Each structure stands twice: as structure tokens, then as C-alpha cells.
Coordinates of C-alpha atoms and ligand atoms in Angstrom, one line a residue:
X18 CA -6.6 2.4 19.0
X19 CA -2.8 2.7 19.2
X20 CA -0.7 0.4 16.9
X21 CA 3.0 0.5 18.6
X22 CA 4.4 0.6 21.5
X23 CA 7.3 2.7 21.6
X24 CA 7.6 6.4 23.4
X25 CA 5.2 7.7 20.6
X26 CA 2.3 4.6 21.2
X27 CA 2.9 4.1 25.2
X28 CA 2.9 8.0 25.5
X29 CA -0.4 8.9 23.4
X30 CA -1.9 5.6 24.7
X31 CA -1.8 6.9 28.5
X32 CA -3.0 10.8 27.9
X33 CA -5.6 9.3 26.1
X34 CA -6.6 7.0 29.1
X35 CA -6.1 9.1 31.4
X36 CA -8.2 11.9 29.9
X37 CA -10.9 8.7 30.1
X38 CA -10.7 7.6 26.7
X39 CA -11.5 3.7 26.4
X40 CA -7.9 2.7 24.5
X41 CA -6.6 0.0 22.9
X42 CA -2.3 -0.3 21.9
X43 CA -1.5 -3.3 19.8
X44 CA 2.0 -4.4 19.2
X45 CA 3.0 -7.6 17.3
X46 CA 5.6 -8.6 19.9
X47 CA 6.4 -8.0 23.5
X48 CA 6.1 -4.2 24.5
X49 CA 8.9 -3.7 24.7
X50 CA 9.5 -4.6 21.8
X51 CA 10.3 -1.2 19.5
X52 CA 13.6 0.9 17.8
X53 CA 12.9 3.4 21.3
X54 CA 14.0 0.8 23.3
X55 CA 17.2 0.3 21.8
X56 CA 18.1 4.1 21.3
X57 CA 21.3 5.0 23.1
X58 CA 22.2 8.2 22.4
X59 CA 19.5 10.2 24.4
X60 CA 17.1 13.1 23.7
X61 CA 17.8 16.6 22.5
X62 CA 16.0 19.3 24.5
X63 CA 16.9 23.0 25.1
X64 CA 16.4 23.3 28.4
X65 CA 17.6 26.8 29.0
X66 CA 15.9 30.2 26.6
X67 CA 19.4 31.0 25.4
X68 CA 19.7 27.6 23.7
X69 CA 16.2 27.5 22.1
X70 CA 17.5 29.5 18.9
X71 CA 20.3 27.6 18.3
X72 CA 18.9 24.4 18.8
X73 CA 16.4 25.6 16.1
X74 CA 18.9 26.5 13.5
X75 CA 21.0 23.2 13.7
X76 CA 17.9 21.5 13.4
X77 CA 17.2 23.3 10.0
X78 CA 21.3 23.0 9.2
X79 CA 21.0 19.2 9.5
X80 CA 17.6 19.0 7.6
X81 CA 19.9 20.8 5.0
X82 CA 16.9 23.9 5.0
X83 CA 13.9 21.2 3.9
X84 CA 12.3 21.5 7.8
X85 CA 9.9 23.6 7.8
X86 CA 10.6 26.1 10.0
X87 CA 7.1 26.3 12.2
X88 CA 7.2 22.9 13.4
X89 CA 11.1 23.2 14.3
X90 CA 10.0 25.9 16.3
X91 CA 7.3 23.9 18.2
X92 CA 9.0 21.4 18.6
X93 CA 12.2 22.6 20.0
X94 CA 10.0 25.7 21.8
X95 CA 7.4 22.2 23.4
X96 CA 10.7 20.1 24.4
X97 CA 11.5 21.5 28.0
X98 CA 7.9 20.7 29.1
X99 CA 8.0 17.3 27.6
X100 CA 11.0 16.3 29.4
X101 CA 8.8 17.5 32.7
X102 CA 6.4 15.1 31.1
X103 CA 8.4 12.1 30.7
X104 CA 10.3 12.9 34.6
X105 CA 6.7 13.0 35.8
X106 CA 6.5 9.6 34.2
X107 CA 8.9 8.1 35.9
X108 CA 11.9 8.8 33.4
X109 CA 15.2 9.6 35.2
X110 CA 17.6 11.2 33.1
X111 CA 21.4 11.5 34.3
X112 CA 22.3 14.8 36.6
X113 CA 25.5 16.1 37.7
X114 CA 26.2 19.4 39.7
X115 CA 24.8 21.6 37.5
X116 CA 21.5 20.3 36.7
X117 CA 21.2 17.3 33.8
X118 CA 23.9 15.6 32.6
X119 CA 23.8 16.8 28.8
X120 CA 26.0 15.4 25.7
X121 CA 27.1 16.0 22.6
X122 CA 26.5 15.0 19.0
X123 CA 27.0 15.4 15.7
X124 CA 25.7 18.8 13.9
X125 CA 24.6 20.0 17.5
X126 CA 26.9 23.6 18.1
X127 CA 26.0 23.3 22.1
X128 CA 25.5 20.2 24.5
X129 CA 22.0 19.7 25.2
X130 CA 21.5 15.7 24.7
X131 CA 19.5 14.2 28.1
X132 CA 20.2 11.0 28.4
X133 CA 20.9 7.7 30.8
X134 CA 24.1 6.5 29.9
X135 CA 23.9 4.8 27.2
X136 CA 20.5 3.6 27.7
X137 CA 18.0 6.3 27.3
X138 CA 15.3 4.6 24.9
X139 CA 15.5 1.6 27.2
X140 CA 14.8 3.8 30.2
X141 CA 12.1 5.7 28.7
X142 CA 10.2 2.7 27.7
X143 CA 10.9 1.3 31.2
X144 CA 8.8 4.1 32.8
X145 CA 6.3 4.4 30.5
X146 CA 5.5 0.7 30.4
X147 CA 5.3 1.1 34.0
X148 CA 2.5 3.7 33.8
X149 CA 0.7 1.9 30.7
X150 CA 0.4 -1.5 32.6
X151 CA -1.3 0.6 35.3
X152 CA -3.4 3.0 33.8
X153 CA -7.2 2.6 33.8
X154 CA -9.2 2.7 30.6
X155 CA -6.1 1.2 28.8
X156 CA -6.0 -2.5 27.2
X157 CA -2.4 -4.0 25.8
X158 CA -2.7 -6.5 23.4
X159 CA 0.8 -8.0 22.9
X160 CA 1.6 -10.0 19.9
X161 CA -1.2 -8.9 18.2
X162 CA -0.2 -7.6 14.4
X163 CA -2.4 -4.9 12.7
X164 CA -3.7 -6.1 9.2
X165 CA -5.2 -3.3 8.0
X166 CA -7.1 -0.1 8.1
X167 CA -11.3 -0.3 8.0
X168 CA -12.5 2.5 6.3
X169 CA -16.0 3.8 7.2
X170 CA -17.3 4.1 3.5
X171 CA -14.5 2.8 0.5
X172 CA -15.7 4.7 -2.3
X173 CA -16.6 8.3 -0.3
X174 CA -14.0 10.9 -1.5
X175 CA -13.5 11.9 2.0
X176 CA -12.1 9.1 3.9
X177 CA -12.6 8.0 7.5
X178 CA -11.4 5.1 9.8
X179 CA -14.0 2.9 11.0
X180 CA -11.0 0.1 12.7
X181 CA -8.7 -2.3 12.4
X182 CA -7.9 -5.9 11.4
X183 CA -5.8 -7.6 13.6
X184 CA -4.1 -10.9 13.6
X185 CA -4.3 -12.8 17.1
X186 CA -1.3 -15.1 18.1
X187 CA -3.3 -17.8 17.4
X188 CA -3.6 -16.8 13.7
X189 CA -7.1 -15.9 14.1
X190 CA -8.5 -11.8 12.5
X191 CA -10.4 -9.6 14.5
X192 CA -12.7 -6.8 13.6
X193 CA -11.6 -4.1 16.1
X194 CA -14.0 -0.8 15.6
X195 CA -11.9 2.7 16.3
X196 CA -13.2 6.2 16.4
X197 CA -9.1 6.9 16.2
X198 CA -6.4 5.1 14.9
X199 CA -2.9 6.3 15.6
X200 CA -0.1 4.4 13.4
X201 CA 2.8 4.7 16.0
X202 CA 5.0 1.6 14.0
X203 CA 8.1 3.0 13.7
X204 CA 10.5 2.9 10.7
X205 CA 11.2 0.3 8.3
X206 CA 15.1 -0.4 8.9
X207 CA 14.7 -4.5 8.2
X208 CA 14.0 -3.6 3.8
X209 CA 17.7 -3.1 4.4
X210 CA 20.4 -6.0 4.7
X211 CA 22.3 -3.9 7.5
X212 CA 19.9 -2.1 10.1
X213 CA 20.2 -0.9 13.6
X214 CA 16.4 -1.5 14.3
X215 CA 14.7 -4.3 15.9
X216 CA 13.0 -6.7 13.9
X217 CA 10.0 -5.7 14.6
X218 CA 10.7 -2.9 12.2
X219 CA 9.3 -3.6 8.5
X220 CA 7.4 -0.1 8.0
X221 CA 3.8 -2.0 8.7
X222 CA 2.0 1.2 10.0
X223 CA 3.6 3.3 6.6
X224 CA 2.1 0.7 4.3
X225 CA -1.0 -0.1 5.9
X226 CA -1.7 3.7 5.8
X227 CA -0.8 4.0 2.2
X228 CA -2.9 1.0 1.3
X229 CA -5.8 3.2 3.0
X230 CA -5.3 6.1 0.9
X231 CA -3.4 8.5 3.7
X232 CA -0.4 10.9 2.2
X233 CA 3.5 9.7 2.6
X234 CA 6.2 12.1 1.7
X235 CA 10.2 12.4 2.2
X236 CA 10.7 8.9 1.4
X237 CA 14.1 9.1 -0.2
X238 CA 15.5 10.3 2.9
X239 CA 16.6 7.2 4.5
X240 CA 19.1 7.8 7.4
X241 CA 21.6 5.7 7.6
X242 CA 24.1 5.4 11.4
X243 CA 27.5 5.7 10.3
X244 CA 28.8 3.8 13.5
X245 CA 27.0 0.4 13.9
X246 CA 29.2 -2.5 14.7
X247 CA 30.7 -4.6 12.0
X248 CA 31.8 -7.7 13.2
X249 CA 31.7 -10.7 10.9
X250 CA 28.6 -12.8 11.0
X251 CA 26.8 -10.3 14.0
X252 CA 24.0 -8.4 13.2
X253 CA 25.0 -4.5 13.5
X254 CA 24.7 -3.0 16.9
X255 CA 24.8 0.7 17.2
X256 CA 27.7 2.5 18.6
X257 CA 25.8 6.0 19.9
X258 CA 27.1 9.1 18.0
X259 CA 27.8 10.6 22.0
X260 CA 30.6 8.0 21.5
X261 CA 32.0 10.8 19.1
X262 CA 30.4 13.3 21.3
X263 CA 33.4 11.8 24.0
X264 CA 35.9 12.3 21.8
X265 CA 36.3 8.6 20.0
X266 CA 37.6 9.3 16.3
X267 CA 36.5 8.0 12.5
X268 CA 39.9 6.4 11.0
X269 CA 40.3 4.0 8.5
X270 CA 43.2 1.4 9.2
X271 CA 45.4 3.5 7.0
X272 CA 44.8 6.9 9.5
X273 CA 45.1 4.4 12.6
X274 CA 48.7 3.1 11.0
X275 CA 49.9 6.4 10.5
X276 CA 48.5 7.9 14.0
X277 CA 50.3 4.7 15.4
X278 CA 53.9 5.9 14.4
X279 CA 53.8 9.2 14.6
X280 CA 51.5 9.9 17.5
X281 CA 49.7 13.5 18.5
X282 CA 46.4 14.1 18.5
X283 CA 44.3 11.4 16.8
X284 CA 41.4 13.9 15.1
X285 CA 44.3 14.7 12.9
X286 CA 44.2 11.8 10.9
X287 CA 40.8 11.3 10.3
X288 CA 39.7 10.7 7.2
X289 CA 36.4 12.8 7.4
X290 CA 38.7 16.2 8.0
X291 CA 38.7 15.3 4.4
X292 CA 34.7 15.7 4.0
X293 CA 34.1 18.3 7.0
X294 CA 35.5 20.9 9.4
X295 CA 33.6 19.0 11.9
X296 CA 35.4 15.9 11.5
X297 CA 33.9 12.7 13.3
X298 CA 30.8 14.9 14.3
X299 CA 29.6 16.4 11.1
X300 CA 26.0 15.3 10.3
X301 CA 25.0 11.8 9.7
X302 CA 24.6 12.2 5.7
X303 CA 27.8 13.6 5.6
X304 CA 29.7 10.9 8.0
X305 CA 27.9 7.6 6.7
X306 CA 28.5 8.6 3.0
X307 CA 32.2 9.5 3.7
X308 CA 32.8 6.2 5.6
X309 CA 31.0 4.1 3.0
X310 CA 33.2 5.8 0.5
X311 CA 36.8 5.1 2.1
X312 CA 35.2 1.5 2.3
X313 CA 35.0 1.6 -1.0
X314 CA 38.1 3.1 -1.5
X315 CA 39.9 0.4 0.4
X316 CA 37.6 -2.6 -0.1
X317 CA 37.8 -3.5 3.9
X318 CA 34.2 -4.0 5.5
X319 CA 34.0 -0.9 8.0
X320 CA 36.0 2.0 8.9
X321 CA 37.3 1.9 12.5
X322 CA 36.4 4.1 15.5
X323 CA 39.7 4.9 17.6
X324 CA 39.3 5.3 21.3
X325 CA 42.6 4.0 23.0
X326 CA 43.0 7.7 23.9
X327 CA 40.4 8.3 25.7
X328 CA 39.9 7.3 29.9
X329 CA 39.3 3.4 29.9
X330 CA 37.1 3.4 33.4
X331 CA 35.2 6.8 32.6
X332 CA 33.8 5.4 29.2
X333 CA 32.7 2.0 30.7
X334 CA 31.3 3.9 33.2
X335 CA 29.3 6.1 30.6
X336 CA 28.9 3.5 28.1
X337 CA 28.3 0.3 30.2
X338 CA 25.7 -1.0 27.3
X339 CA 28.5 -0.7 24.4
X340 CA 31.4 -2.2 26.8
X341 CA 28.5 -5.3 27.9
X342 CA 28.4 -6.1 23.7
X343 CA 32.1 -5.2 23.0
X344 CA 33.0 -8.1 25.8
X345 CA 31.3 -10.6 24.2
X346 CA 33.7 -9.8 21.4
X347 CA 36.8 -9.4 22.9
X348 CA 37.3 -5.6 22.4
X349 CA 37.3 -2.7 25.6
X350 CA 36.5 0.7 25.0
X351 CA 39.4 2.7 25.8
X352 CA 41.8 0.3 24.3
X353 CA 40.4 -1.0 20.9
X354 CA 39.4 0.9 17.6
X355 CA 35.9 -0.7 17.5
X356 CA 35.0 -1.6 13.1
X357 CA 31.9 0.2 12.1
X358 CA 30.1 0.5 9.2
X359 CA 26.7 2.5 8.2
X360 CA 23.4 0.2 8.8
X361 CA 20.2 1.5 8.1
X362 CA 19.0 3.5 11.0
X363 CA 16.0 5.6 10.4
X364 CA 13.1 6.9 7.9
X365 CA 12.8 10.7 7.7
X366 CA 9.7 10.5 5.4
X367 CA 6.5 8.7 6.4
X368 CA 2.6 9.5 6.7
X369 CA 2.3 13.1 6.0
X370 CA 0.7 14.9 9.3
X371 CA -0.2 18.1 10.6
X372 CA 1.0 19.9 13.9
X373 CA -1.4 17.4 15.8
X374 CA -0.5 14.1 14.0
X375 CA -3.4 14.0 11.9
X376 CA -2.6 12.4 8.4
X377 CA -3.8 14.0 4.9
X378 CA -5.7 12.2 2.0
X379 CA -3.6 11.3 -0.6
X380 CA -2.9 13.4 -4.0
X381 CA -5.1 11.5 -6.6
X382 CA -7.9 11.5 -3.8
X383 CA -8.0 15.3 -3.0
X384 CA -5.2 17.8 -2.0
X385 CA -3.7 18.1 1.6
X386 CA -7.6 17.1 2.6
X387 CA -7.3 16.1 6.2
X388 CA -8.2 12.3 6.9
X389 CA -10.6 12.1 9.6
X390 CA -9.3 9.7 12.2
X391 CA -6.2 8.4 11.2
X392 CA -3.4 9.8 13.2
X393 CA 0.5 9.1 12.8
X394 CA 3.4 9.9 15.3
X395 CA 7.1 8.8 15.8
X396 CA 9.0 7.3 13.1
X397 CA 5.9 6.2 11.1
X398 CA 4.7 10.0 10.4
X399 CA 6.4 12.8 8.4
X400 CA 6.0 16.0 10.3
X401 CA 8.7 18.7 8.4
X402 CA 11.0 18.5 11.2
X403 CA 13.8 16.8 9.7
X404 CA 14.0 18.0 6.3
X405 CA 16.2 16.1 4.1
X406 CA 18.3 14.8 7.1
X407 CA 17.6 14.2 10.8
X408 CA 19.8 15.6 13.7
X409 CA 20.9 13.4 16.1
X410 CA 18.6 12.8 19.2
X411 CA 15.8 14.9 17.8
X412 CA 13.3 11.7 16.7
X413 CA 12.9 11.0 20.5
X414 CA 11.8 14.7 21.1
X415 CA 9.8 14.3 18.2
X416 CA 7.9 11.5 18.8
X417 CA 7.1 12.9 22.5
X418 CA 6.3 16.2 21.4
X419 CA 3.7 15.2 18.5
X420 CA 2.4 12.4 21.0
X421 CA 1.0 15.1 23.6
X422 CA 0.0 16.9 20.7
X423 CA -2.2 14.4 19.3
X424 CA -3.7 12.8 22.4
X425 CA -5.2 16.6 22.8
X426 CA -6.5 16.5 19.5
X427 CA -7.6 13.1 20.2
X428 CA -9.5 13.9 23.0
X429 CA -11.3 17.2 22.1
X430 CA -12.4 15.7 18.7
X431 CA -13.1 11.8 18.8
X432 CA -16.2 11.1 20.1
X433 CA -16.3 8.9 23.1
X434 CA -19.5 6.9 21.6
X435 CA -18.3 4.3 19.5
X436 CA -20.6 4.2 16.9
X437 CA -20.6 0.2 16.4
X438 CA -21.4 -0.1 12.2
X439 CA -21.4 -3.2 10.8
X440 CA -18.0 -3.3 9.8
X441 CA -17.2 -5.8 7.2
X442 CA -15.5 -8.7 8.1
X443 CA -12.1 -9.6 6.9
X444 CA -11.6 -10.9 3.9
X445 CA -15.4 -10.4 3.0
X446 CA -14.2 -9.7 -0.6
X447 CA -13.1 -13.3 -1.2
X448 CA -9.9 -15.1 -0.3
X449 CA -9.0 -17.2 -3.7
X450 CA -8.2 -20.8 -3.3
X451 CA -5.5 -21.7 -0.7
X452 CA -2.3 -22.4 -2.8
X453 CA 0.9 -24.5 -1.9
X454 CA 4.0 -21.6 -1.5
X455 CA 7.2 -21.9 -0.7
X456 CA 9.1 -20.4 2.2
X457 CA 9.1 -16.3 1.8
X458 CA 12.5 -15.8 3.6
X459 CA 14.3 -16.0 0.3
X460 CA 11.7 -13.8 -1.2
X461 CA 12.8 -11.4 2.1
X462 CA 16.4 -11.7 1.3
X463 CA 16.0 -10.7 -2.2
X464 CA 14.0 -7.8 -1.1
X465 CA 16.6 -6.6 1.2
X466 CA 19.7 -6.7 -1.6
X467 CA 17.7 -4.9 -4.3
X468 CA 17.3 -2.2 -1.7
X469 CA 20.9 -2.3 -0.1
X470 CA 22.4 -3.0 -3.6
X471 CA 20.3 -0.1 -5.9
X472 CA 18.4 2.1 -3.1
X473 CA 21.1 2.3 -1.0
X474 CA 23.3 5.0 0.4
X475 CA 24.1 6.4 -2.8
X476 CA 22.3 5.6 -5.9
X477 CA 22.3 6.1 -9.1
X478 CA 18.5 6.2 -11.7
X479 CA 19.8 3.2 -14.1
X480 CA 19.7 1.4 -10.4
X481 CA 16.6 2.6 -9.3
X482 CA 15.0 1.7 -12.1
X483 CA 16.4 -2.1 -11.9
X484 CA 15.5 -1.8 -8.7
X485 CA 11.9 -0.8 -9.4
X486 CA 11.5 -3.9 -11.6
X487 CA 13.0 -6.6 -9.4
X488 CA 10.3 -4.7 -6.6
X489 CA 7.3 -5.1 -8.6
X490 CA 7.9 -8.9 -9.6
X491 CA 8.7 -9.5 -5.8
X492 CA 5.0 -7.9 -5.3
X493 CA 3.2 -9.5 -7.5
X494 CA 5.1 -13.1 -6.3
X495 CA 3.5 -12.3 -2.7
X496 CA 0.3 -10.9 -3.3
X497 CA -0.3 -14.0 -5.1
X498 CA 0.6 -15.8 -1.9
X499 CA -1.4 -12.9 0.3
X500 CA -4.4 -13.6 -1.6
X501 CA -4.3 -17.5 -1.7
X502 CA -3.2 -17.9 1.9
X503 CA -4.5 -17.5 5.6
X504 CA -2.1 -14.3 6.8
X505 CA 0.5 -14.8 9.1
X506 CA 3.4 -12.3 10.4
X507 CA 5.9 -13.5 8.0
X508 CA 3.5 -12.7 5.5
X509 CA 1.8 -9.4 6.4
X510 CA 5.4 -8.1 7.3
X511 CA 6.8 -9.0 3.9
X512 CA 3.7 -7.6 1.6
X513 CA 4.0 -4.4 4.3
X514 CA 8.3 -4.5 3.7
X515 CA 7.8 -4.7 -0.3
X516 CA 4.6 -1.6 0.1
X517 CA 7.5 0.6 2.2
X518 CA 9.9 -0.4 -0.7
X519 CA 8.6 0.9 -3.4
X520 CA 7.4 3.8 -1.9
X521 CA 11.1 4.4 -0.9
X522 CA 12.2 3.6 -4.8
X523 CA 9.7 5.8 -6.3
X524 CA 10.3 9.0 -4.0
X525 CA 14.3 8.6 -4.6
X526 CA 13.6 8.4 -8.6
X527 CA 11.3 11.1 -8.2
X528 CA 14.3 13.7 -6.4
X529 CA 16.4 15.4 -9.1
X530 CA 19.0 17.1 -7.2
X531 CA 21.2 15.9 -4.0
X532 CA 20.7 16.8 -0.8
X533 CA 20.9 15.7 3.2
X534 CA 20.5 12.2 2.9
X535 CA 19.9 12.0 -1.0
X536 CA 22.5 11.5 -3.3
X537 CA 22.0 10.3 -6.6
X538 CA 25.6 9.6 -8.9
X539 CA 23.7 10.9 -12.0
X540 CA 22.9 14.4 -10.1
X541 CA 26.8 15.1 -8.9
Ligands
SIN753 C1 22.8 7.4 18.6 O1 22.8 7.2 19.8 O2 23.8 7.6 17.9 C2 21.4 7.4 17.9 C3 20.7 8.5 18.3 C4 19.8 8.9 17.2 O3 19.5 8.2 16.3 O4 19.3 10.1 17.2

């Protein structure tokens, strides 16, 4: 059983099939409908030897030295024979003369980012939609949400899954057993007011996982996109870092003013020469905190991103997915400084796995015990590749690597006889008497400005702390509401967003010192 269908569900879903597995993906929406298929930028891979060690040592740069080193070197070492994987799939990455078409971004010292134009996730989930609507052994159940986890005995110390409870779109639950579940969810990007994610992303897999007693780590280390759109009353929509990797420049409207009257070369204004060497591709951490900062500083809504001097036709050419949204707003690449702002973009901590995707137990349960049968790849899973901060265009290699990874661990140790116990119905612990509630989108709302306001970009412990109260009375508002109603998405997605949350508060109260995407005022 696959929950997700992003590259890290579609790709596990069809090994798995393939190597004859009977396999199940549910997604609560459309397929398509996951943060891979809005990704821009593309996927970093070194493709030749001479590029593998340095690809390895910006990884651990950006992750500020928290990866761990062994599976950055898998990872990066497994990437060229992935991207066969994914060509093989259908996947058709931009080329030029001298092989594949490869771009820049932030914190990467080399180009090596395969991509298709601006498009890449949206291409990769083309093909392998493609291949999972035509592979034997493999059932898709579209808007179909996963409740929660069945475990095979509740009170064993060690764990295991016996299935699923899922919610059909007619609001009906079904008892779904699984030798193997694999949480492929994604991140959690909608806790926050400003995200880049689809909405589909509100952490479900994380907290259905936790609530089953599986390990979560890195928490704190909440990435956010220095560049998404900012345009008054539009949701933000991400400008791809490659943007920068073209050339396009970080000013605020002060820098623009001054490059406007005295000309030259426009990285000489910037305001993040003031932060980094690297300028408008530093690292993420670096570039989202320095723009939220001068936005501060100047109490306008986003910083700007200059690109009047760069080619008009070649970046609509390369970029024909920003140009499309910029049109609908009245502003060309090549001629406007675009406003952006940092939106919520991805989680760097999830459900703690091994080299295969295989989760742990959690703490008060045993320590770094393995938990039979619950698996967790792409956003959703923790591996120690990122560290305390994510390089650019590395989740997409990460989510493909540890997918082929775990559908071979999947198919030499799950047992293809599915040992059909009487699994309990849902709910066979009591629902209490049906109350009257009122609408949960304000109860959303305030959910997403306690984590904007005080788990936000930069925090502070006073904040957190606030922030930890306001969280719990939100919980125990919905689980009254969870346990007194029939479920629905609205309200599986907000006990799931309010589970994420405090997870998320905890692990950043829990950090003492500042570093990658961490920064805590009190610890300067
Ligand atoms: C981007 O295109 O800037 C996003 C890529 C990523 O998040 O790695």
C-alpha cells in the first residue's frame, strides 16, 4: 500500500508491481495532484565521476555539516543510474550539444541541475503516471484520504502494520489490510499562511505515522523558498532558484533605485552581497532570512527580483511556465523586477528511516528499533541527507533514489501472502455522540498564523512557547470535533495539520543553537 502519488509513491508503486507485488497507491485528490508536480527547478545529479565529490561536499555545505555523510554519498554516488531510471520511464530531460542541458543553483559550485524548462516535476509525473496507469498488479484509488495506520497488535512493544483506514469520496471508511505501507505524503507547506505547495500538502502521512508510534526527527528545519511570487491577494507561486541560476538578481526597491541611476552591473547592488559572497545564490537559509529581514527593514511586502538585464526571448524560452503566470499579471521576464517574498516550501525532518526507507520505533517505545512494515520516502521521511538545510534540487533525487531503494527492500522482505487477520474496524473503540460544530476553516486560519507569526522564519522561545499553548487549545478544540463527528477531509487534514504542528513547535524549542534553517533570536 502506497499513500501518495508523487515521484516517490508513483515510482515505488510501479517497481513494486512490476516485480509482481499486488499494490495499492491512494491519493486524496487527482494524481496528479502532489508538490513534484509543481517543482520547477529540476533534479540535481552528477552525471560525470569528476563531479560526484563535489556534489557531495555542497550537499553537506548546505546541510550546514548535520547530513550524514553515508547517505550523501549514496545518494549522490545512486543518482546517475536513477536518471537512466526515470529516461527509461519515459522522463525527457532537456539536451543540448553536449549531452543534458544542466543548470545552476544556489550553494551548487558546478552546474549539474537536469531539468525540462521550467517544468521538470510536471514532466516527471507525466511519465510516471503514464507507466502507473498501465502497469499490471497496480490499483489507483484517487480521492481516496488515508485515516490512519492499523497496527497488527497495539499493546506489543514491537510494532507492525496490519493496514490502513481510508476515507472513500463518498465519506464512507474502509478496512484496507497491508503487508507494507509506504507513507509517500509529502511535506506539510499549508500549516503555513504563505506556501509554495499544493493543497494537498498538510503533513497527513507525518502525523498518521507519529500517531502509530514511528520516529520523526529534524522538525525545526522548515525550508522556506526565498523567491515565491508576492502579488497582492494571489496565492504565492514559485519563482525557480535557476531563475537566479540565469543570472536574475535579489534587490530591494532601494538597490533597484540606485542601480537605475547609476547603471553597471546589477549583482552590485544587491542587498544579500551584504549576507554572502555568493550573492542571489547563497543557500536557501541564508537568502530567505536575508530577504525577510530587508522586508522588515523597509516594511514593503517582498523584495524584488531584477531581470530587465537579462535576454527577453531566451528566458521565455527557458522559463515559459513563469512567463504563462507573470502574463496574467501584467509583468515579462526580461523587462520587470518580479516582487517576491519567502513562502513555506519544504520539510527537512519527517519519519526517521534507514538507507531502505524503513521507519524506526519511536523513543519512549524502544531505541532506533526498526518498525516492521512501515516505510517512508520523499518529503514525508527523514533520511540525513539534508542536514539542517536542503540544497536546491536534491529532494527530487532524493525521493527517487530512496524509492528504488525501498521497493527492493519491499520486495525481498514482504511476504506476498496477505495474511487477512481480522482487523478491527474503524472506529471499533467508540465514536461519542455526534455534536453540532462550527465551520473548522477559522480554526485552520488560526492554525496557520500561530505558525507563520511564532514558528516562523525566525523565532524566538517566549514565541514558541505562546505558540505551543495556542496549538494545544486548537487540539483539543478538534479532537473534540474528531471524536463527535463522522471524518471528512477538512477534518482529518486539520487534526493531521495541528499533529505536524506541534511536532514542528516542539523540535524548534527543543534546538539550542542556530544553524541551516534554524534560527532562534534568543541563541544570536
Ligand atoms: C526551485 O525550482 O527553486 C525549487 C527547487 C527545489 O526546491 O529544490
Amino acid at each position: 500500500m502506497v499513500v501518495g502519488s508523487g515521484i516517490a509513491g508513483l515510482f515505488v508503486a510501479t517497481r513494486c508491481a512490476r516485480a509482481g507485488l499486488s499494490t495499492l497507491v491512494v491519493t486524496k485528490k487527482n494524481l496528479s495532484d502532489s508538490s513534484t508536480n509543481w517543482a520547477q527547478g529540476g533534479i540535481a545529479a552528477a552525471m560525470s565521476n569528476t563531479d560526484l565529490q563535489a556534489h557531495i561536499n555542497d550537499t553537506i555545505e548546505a546541510g550546514c555539516g548535520l547530513s550524514q555523510p553515508e547517505i550523501v554519498e549514496m545518494v549522490v554516488r545512486e543518482a546517475s543510474e536513477r536518471i537512466e531510471d526515470l529516461i527509461a520511464s519515459g522522463v525527457q530531460f532537456d539536451s543540448n550539444e553536449d549531452g543534458f542541458d544542466l543548470a545552476m543553483e544556489g550553494g551548487h559550485s558546478s552546474r549539474r541541475i537536469l531539468h525540462t524548462k521550467d517544468a521538470t516535476g510536471a514532466e516527471i509525473e507525466r511519465a510516471l503516471i503514464v507507466e502507473a496507469r498501465t502497469s499490471p498488479n497496480l490499483e489507483l484509488l484517487e480521492s481516496h484520504m488515508a485515516i490512519d495506520l492499523i497496527l497488527k497488535d497495539k499493546s506489543a512493544e514491537i510494532k507492525g502494520i496490519a493496514g490502513i483506514w481510508i476515507l472513500t469520496p463518498n465519506g464512507e471508511v474502509r478496512t484496507i489490510s497491508a503487508q507494507a505501507v509506504i507513507i509517500a505524503t509529502g511535506g506539510a507547506g499549508h500549516i503555513y499562511r504563505q506556501t509554495t505547495n499544493p493543497s494537498v500538502a498538510t503533513g497527513d502521512g507525518i502525523a498518521m505515522a507519529h500517531r502509530a508510534g514511528a520516529e520523526v526527527r529534524d522538525l525545526e528545519f522548515v525550508q522556506f523558498h526565498p523567491t515565491a511570487l508576492a502579488l497582492p491577494g494571489e496565492r504565492p507561486f514559485l519563482i525557480t532558484e535557476t531563475l537566479r541560476g540565469h543570472g536574475a538578481i535579489l534587490m530591494t526597491s532601494g538597490d533597484l533605485q540606485k542601480w537605475k541611476e547609476s547603471g553597471g552591473r546589477p549583482s552590485e547592488y544587491s542587498f544579500m552581497l551584504n549576507h554572502d559572497s555568493r550573492g542571489s545564490l547563497a543557500t536557501r537559509d541564508i537568502v530567505a532570512r536575508a530577504a525577510d529581514q530587508e522586508m522588515k527593514k523597509s516594511g514593503e511586502n517582498s523584495v524584488w527580483l531584477a531581470t530587465s538585464h537579462l535576454e527577453k526571448n531566451v528566458m521565455k524560452e527557458r522559463f515559459p511556465t513563469i512567463q504563462s503566470r507573470l502574463e496574467k499579471h501584467g509583468l515579462e521576464l526580461g523587462v520587470d523586477a518580479l516582487p517576491v517574498a519567502p513562502a513555506a516550501h519544504y520539510m527537512v525532518g519527517g519519519i526517521s528511516v534507514d538507507e531502505n526507507g524503513l521507519s524506526k520505533q519511536h523513543k519512549p517505545y524502544s531505541n532506533e528499533l526498526q518498525y516492521p512494515g512501515l516505510y517512508a520516502i520523499g518529503e514525508a521521511a527523514c533520511t540525513g541527507l539534508h542536514g539542517a538545510n536542503r540544497l536546491a534540487s536534491n529532494s527530487l533525487l532524493e525521493a527517487v533514489v530512496f524509492s528504488h531503494r525501498c521497493a527492493e527492500h519491499v520486495i525481498e522482505n514482504v511476504s506476498r501472502n496477505l495474511d487477512d487477520a481480522n482487523l478491527p474496524e474503524w472506529r471499533a473503540d467508540g465514536l461519542s455522540d455526534l455534536i453540532e460544530h462550527s465551520p473548522l476553516r477559522s480554526d485552520r486560519i488560526a492554525l496557520q498564523s500561530t505558525m507563520t507569526d511564532d514558528v516562523g522564519l525566525v523565532k524566538r522561545d517566549a514565541r514558541l512557547q505562546r505558540a505551543q499553548r495556542r496549538l494545544e487549545l486548537l487540539r483539543e478544540e478538534v479532537d473534540r470535533i474528531w471524536r463527535g463527528s463522522l471524518p471528512t477531509q477538512e477534518v482529518i487534514e486539520l487534526r493531521n495539520m495541528i499533529h505536524v504542528s506541534r511536532l514542528v513547535t516542539a523540535a524548534a524549542l527543543n534546538r539550542k543553537e542556530n544553524v541551516g534553517l534554524h534560527h532562534n533570536l534568543d541563541y544570536d
